[in-house]
Amino acid sequence: MNNPETVQFSALVVVLLLLFFYGGTFFISTRIGKKKENADGYMTAGNKIGFGISAASMTATWIWASSMYASATSGYTYGISGPIHYGLWGALMILFIYPFGKRIRKVAPRAHTLAEVMHARHGRSSQLMLAGSNVVGSVISLMSNFIAGGVLISMLSPFNFIQGVLFVAAGVLLYTLWSGFRASVLTDFVQVMAMLGAVAIIVPVIFFAAGFPAAFETGAQNLTPQQSNFFSSEAFLGQGAPYIAAVLAYAIGNQTIAQRLFAVREDLIKPTFITATIGYGAMVIGVGMLGVLALYVGFEPTGGDMNNLIPEMAASYLPGVLVALFFIMIIGALSSTADSDLSALSSIMMADVYGQNIAGKSKADPKKMLLVGRATMVVATALAVAFASMQLNILDLLVFVGALWGALVFPVLASFYWKKVTNKAFTVAVLTALAIFIPVRFELIPINNVTGIVIELLSVIGIGVVLALMCFGFFGLRVAKIVGVVAMLISAPFVFGFLRDYTTLSASLIAYAVSTMVCYFMSVRSKMDFDFSVIAERTGNFDVEAEVAEVAQGGSATANKNLGGK
């Protein structure tokens, strides 16, 4: 029942819209650029970003085009509870980061990446493992945002998908390359304000144009009983539960989040994350409801491709002016995350690869670091464009990467709290978890009575680990242990003989369970008695001379003011 009268822009209009958006962001980035760039400022903006900029940047980074597309896909697939499961759990995971974030900043106040901290805590193998996982994750994230941009441009204009991908990739690279992380956070503020305004206008207009509220009465027959049930078990097991596990892993393992954690002023971590929680939940759930609306009105995306759902809904039900606003909203959403991925990748290559492992911290040349960072952005953009041509399913990519990072969550967090965790325990735990996660996730092993019971047993342990970790940051170890044990006991009767059919959820939980057990049992009897105070000494600024010169000239005060500091 697609509306045949869809809005189409001419090539000139699309080019003008892209020039307006990317030209504006590039202009902003030039205003904060420096003739003599500071390598540390390029990565973390001096660790003193104020509340407004940091909250907006965290929100914009967590909200990407893929979030909007995937939330709508969840609504279209699982019905009325789909967007709730996607948006609510994603929002709460932002909230769950902040107590861990306060601990991380306390032990490493001037670090650039989590992997850099792991180098100070454990050594090279743990660092490169975390850095490598972030490189894979950020390239996939970058690719999925380019896919979203390519689909949007090809849908609304004469340009094809690949041309659309190239336009978006070039635009994002243009302004991010100039000033790195500073450009990312400052343009995020503008982008998130535009996105919030656009959502507040566009979503209600599409609903009423599609016949709301009558459409929810006449189209009820298009839904299955599970899709029409707000407490759908299918929605929880297929979307909600895997996403709870996935986004917790995203929160802890993702360098784009860690970079903002290291950049925001330490006393502003809590309000920043609370504000981002509210902003993310409101926007993503709102856009996801378009997928539910499409389900009710019998709207079918072209070729059954869920990536087409939101662009086609907008083109079918919005007038030309609002389609242009929608276009800017999606371009802003994907760009705010794509520039964060580029900044994260450049920081990893600058701090972890060159700064720590090639030159060494004491001998690292800040000028070479900047060259490495900018070259990384160019190479990463080229790779993401190449991979984007494969047009993979965005929701599957998100869940897969999040589950993959699940193997890292316990070893990383334990390394910030527990003195006994060793480098060997960290490394073996992650590798073992991945070795089991991959064959389960892709069903490479036969599921019979024996393997099924093993999978479900590990899943029960995984449920306890996930819920215990969520409680630990807020309530401490004792409450976390109680919650974890109770969760395992309550869930066990429902899991055995049942969960083996949900491989995405099972694999995610197994990643948590295996990495936790291996890390714990290898560390509990170790003689390691790590002194956390040395982390602050082993991490910190690379470009000390530039920082001293900047302070002497009053430059840091100006930069701090520009980024919302007080």
XYZ file of N, CA, C and O in Angstrom, residues 116 119-122 356 361 530-531 533-540:
68
model
N 44.420 2.611 25.860
C 45.617 3.211 26.452
C 45.683 2.916 27.946
O 46.758 2.630 28.498
N 46.758 -0.609 28.513
C 48.205 -0.743 28.365
C 48.894 -0.419 29.691
O 49.831 -1.104 30.118
N 48.406 0.630 30.347
C 48.975 1.002 31.643
C 48.635 -0.021 32.719
O 49.422 -0.255 33.636
N 47.485 -0.638 32.590
C 47.023 -1.602 33.608
C 47.619 -2.991 33.402
O 48.000 -3.665 34.354
N 47.690 -3.422 32.150
C 48.086 -4.799 31.876
C 49.309 -4.931 30.978
O 50.205 -5.716 31.247
N 51.984 4.512 21.773
C 52.400 3.543 22.789
C 53.268 2.417 22.240
O 54.184 1.959 22.919
N 55.665 6.300 24.499
C 55.067 7.541 24.980
C 56.075 8.678 25.136
O 55.802 9.824 24.785
N 47.850 -4.847 42.114
C 48.114 -3.675 41.272
C 47.835 -2.365 42.011
O 46.839 -2.238 42.735
N 48.691 -1.397 41.806
C 48.540 -0.060 42.388
C 47.898 0.844 41.335
O 48.529 1.237 40.361
N 47.160 3.861 41.280
C 47.678 5.226 41.166
C 48.688 5.371 40.028
O 48.899 6.480 39.520
N 49.295 4.261 39.603
C 50.306 4.366 38.550
C 49.681 4.580 37.175
O 50.362 4.998 36.237
N 48.373 4.313 37.045
C 47.733 4.499 35.735
C 47.781 5.960 35.326
O 48.060 6.295 34.172
N 47.512 6.858 36.279
C 47.551 8.292 35.963
C 48.946 8.728 35.535
O 49.100 9.629 34.707
N 49.970 8.076 36.080
C 51.344 8.421 35.721
C 51.710 7.887 34.329
O 52.485 8.508 33.608
N 51.144 6.741 33.972
C 51.493 6.098 32.702
C 50.650 6.594 31.526
O 50.961 6.297 30.377
N 49.578 7.296 31.816
C 48.750 7.874 30.747
C 48.788 9.390 30.872
O 49.156 9.924 31.916
N 48.394 10.076 29.842
C 48.395 11.536 29.905
C 48.790 12.152 28.591
O 48.816 11.493 27.547
